[in-house]
mmCIF file with all atom_site columns, C-alpha atoms in Angstrom:
data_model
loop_
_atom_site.group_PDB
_atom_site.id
_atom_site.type_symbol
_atom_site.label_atom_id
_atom_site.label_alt_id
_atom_site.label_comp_id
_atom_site.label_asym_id
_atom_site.label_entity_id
_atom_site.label_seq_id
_atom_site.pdbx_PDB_ins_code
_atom_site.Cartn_x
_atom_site.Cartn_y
_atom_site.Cartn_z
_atom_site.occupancy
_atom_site.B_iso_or_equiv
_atom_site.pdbx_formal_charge
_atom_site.auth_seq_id
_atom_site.auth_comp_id
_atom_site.auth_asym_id
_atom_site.auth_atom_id
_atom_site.pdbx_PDB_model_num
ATOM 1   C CA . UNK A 1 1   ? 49.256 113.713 136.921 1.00 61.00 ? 1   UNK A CA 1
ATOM 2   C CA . UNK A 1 2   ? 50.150 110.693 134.628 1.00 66.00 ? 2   UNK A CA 1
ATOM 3   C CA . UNK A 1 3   ? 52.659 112.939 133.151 1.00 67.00 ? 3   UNK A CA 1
ATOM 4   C CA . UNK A 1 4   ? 54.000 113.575 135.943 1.00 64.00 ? 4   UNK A CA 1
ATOM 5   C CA . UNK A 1 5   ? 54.231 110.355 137.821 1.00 66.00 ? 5   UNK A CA 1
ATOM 6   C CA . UNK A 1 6   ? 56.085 108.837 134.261 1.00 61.00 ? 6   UNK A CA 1
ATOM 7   C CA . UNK A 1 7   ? 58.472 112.158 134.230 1.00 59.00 ? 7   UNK A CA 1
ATOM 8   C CA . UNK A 1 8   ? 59.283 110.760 137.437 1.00 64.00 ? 8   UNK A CA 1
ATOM 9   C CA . UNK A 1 9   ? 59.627 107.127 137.060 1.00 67.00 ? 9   UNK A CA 1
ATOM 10  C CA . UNK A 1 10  ? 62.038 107.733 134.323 1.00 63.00 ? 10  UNK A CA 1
ATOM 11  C CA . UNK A 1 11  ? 63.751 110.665 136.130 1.00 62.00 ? 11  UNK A CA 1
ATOM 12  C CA . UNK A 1 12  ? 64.281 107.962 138.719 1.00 66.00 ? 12  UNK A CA 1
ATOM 13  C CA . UNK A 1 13  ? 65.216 105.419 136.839 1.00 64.00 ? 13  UNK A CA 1
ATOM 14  C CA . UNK A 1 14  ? 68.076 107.255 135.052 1.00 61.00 ? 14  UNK A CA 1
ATOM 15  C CA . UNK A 1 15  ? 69.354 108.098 138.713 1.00 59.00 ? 15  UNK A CA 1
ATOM 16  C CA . UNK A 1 16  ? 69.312 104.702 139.801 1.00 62.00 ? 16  UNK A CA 1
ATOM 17  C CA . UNK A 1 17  ? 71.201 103.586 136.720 1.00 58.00 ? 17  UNK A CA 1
ATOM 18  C CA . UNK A 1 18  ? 73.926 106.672 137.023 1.00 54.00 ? 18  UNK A CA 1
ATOM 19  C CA . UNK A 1 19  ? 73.650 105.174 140.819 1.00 53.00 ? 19  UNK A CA 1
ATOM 20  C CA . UNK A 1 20  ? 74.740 101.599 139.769 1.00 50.00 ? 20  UNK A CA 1
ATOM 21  C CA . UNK A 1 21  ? 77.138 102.352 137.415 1.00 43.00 ? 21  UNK A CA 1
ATOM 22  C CA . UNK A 1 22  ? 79.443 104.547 139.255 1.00 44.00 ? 22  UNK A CA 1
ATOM 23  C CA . UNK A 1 23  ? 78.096 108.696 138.189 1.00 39.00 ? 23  UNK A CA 1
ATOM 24  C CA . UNK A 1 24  ? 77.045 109.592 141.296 1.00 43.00 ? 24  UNK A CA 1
ATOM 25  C CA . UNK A 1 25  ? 76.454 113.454 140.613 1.00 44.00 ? 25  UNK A CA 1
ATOM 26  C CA . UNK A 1 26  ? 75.568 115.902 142.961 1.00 45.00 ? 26  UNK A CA 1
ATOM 27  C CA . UNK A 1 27  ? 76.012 112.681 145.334 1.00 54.00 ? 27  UNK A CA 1
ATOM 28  C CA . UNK A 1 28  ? 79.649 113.132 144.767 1.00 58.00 ? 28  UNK A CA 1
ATOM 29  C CA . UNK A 1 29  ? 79.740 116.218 147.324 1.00 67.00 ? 29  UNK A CA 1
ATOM 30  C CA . UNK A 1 30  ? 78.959 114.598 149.990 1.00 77.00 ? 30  UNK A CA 1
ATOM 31  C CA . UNK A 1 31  ? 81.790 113.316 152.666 1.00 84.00 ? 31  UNK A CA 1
ATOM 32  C CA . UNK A 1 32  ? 83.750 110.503 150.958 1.00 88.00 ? 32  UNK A CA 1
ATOM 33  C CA . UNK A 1 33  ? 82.931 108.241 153.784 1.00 88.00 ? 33  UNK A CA 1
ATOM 34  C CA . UNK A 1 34  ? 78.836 108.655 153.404 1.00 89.00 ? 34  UNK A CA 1
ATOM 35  C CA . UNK A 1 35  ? 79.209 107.853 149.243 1.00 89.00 ? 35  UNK A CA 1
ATOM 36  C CA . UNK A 1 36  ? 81.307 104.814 150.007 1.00 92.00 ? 36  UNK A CA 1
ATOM 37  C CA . UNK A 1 37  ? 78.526 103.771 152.962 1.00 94.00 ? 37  UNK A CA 1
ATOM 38  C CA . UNK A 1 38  ? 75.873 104.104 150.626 1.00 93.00 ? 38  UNK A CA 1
ATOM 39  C CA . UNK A 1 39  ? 77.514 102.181 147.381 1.00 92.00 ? 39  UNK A CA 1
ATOM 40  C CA . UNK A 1 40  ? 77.940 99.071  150.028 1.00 94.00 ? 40  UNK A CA 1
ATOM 41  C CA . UNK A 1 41  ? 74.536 99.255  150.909 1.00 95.00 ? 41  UNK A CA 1
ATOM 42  C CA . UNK A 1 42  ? 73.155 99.288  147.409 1.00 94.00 ? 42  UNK A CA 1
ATOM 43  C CA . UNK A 1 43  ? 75.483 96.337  146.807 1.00 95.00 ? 43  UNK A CA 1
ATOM 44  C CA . UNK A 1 44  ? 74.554 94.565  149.865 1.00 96.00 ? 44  UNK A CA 1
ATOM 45  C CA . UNK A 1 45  ? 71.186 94.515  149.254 1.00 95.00 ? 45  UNK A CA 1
ATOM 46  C CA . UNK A 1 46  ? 71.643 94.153  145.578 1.00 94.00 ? 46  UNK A CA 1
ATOM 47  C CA . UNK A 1 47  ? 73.619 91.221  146.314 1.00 95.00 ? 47  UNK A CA 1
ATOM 48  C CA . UNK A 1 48  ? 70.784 89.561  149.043 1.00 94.00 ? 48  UNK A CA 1
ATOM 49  C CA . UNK A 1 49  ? 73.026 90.311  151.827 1.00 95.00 ? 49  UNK A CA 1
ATOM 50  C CA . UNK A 1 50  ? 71.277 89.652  154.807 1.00 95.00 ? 50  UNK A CA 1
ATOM 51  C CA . UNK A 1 51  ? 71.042 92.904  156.802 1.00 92.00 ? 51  UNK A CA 1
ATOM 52  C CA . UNK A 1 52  ? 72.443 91.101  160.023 1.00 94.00 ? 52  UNK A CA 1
ATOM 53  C CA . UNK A 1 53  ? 75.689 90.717  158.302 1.00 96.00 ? 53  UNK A CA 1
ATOM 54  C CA . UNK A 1 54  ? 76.125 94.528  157.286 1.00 95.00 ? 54  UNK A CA 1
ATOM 55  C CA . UNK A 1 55  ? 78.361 96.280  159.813 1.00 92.00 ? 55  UNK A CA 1
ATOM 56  C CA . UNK A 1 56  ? 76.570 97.748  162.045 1.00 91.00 ? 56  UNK A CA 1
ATOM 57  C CA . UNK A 1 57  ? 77.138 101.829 161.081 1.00 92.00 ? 57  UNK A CA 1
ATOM 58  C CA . UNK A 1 58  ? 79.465 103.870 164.477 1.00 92.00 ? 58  UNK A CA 1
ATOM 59  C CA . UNK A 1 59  ? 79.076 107.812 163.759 1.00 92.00 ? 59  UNK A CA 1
ATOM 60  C CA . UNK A 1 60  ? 76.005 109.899 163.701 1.00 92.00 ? 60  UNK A CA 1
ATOM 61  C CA . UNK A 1 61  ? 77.123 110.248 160.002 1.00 91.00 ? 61  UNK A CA 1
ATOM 62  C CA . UNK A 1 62  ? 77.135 107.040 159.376 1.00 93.00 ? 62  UNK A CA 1
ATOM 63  C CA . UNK A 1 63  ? 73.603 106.561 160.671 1.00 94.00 ? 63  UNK A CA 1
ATOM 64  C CA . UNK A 1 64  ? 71.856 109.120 159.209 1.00 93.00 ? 64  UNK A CA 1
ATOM 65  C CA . UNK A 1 65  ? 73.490 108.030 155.696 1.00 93.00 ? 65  UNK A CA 1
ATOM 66  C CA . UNK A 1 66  ? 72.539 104.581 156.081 1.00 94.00 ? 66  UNK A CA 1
ATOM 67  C CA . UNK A 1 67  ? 68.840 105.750 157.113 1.00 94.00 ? 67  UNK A CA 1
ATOM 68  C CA . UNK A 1 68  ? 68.149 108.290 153.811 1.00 92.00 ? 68  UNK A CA 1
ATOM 69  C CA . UNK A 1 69  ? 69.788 105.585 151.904 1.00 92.00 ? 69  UNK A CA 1
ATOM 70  C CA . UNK A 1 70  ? 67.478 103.046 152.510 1.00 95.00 ? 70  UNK A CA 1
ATOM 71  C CA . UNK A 1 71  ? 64.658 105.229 152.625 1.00 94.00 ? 71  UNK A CA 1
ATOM 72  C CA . UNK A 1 72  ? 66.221 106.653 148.732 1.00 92.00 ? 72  UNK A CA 1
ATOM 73  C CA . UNK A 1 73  ? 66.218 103.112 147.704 1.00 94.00 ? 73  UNK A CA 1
ATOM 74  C CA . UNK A 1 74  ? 62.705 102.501 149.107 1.00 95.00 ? 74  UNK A CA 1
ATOM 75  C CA . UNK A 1 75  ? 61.322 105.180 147.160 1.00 94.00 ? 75  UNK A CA 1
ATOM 76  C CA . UNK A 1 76  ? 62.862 103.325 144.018 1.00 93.00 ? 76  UNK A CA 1
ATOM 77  C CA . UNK A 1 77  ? 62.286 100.216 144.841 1.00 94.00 ? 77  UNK A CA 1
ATOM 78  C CA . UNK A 1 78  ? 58.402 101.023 145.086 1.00 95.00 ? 78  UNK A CA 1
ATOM 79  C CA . UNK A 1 79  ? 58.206 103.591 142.128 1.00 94.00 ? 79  UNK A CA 1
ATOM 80  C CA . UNK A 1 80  ? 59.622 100.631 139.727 1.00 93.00 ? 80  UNK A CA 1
ATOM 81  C CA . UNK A 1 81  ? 57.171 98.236  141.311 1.00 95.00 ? 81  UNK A CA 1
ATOM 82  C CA . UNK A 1 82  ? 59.680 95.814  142.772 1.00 95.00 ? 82  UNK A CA 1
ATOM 83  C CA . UNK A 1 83  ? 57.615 94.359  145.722 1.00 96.00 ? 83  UNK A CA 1
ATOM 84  C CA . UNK A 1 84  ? 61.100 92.383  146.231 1.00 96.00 ? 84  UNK A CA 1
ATOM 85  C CA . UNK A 1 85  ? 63.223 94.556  146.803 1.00 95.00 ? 85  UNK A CA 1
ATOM 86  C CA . UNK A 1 86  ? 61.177 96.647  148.935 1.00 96.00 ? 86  UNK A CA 1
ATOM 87  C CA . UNK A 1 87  ? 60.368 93.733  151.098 1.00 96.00 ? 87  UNK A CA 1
ATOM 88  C CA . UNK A 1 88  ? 64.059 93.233  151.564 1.00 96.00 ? 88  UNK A CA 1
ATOM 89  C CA . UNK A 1 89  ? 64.439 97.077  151.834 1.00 96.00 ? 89  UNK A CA 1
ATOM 90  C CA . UNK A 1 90  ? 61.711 97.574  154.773 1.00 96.00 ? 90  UNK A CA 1
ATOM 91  C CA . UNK A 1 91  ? 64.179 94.957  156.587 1.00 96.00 ? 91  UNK A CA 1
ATOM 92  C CA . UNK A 1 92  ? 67.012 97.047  156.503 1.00 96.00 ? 92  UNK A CA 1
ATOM 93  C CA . UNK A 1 93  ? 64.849 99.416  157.948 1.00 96.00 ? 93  UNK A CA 1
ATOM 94  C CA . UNK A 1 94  ? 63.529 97.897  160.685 1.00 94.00 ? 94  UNK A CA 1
ATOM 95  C CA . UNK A 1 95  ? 67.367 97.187  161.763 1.00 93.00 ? 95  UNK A CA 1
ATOM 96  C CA . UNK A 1 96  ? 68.724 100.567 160.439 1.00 92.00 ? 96  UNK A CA 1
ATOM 97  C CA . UNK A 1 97  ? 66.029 103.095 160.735 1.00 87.00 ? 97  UNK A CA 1
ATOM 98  C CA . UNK A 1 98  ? 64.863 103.957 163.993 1.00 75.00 ? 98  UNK A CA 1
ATOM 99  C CA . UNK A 1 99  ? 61.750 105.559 162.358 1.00 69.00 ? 99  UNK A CA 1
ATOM 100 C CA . UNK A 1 100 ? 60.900 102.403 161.099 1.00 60.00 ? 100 UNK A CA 1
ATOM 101 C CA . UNK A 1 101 ? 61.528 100.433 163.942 1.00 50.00 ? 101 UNK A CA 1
ATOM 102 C CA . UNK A 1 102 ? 62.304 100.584 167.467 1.00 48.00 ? 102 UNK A CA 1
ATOM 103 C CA . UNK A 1 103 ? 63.917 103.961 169.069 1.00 46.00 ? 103 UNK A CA 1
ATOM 104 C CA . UNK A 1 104 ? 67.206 103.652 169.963 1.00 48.00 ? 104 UNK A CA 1
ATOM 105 C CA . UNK A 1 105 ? 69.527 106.199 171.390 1.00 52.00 ? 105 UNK A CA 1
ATOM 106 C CA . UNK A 1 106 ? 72.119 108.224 169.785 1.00 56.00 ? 106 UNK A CA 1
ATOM 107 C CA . UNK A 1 107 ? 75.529 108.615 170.869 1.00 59.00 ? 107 UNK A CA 1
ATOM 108 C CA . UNK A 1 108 ? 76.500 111.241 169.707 1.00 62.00 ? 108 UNK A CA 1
ATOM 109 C CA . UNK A 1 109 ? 73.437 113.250 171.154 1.00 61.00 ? 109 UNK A CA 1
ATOM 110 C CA . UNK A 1 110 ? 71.322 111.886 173.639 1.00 58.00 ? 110 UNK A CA 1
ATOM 111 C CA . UNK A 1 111 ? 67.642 111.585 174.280 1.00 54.00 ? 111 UNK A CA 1
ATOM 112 C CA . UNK A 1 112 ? 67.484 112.620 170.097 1.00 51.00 ? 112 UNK A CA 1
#
């Protein structure tokens, strides 16, 4: 299992950095719009960016980006033992993630 979990760790770490600098990979498939939402967020929250100040995401798309995003970086943030970051993350959440905070309704397809 300790294998496993450092296989990991360093499986995730290499993503992150490939992340941060730019390779996004298999990422690179996805809409245009949805890589470009999620390299602001990184840098927003990289960057202490108060999560009040990010714009506040308009499609379904957009939404559901900004929510596996977070809940990517989470992940990271808690597998590298930055109690920081995913303090600042679980923020984010609570005013991006509807799982994570309160429900909200969506648009684009109602009582969802």
């Amino acid at each position: 299992m300790d294998q496993l979990r450092v296989l990991l760790t360093k499986h995730m770490a290499l993503w992150q950095s490939s992340w941060s600098m730019g390779t996004f990979g298999a990422i690179a498939y996805a809409p245009v719009e949805a890589v470009e939402l999620k390299k602001r967020m990184v840098t927003a929250i990289s960057d202490g960016t108060p999560c009040s100040a990010f714009k506040k995401p308009a499609t379904r798309l957009e939404r559901s980006t900004l929510r596996v995003g977070l809940r990517q970086q989470l992940a990271f943030a808690r597998s590298q033992g930055d109690h920081e970051r995913a303090e600042t993350i679980l923020a984010w959440q609570k005013a991006f993630d509807r799982e994570a905070g309160e429900a909200e309704t969506d648009d684009d397809s109602p009582g969802h």
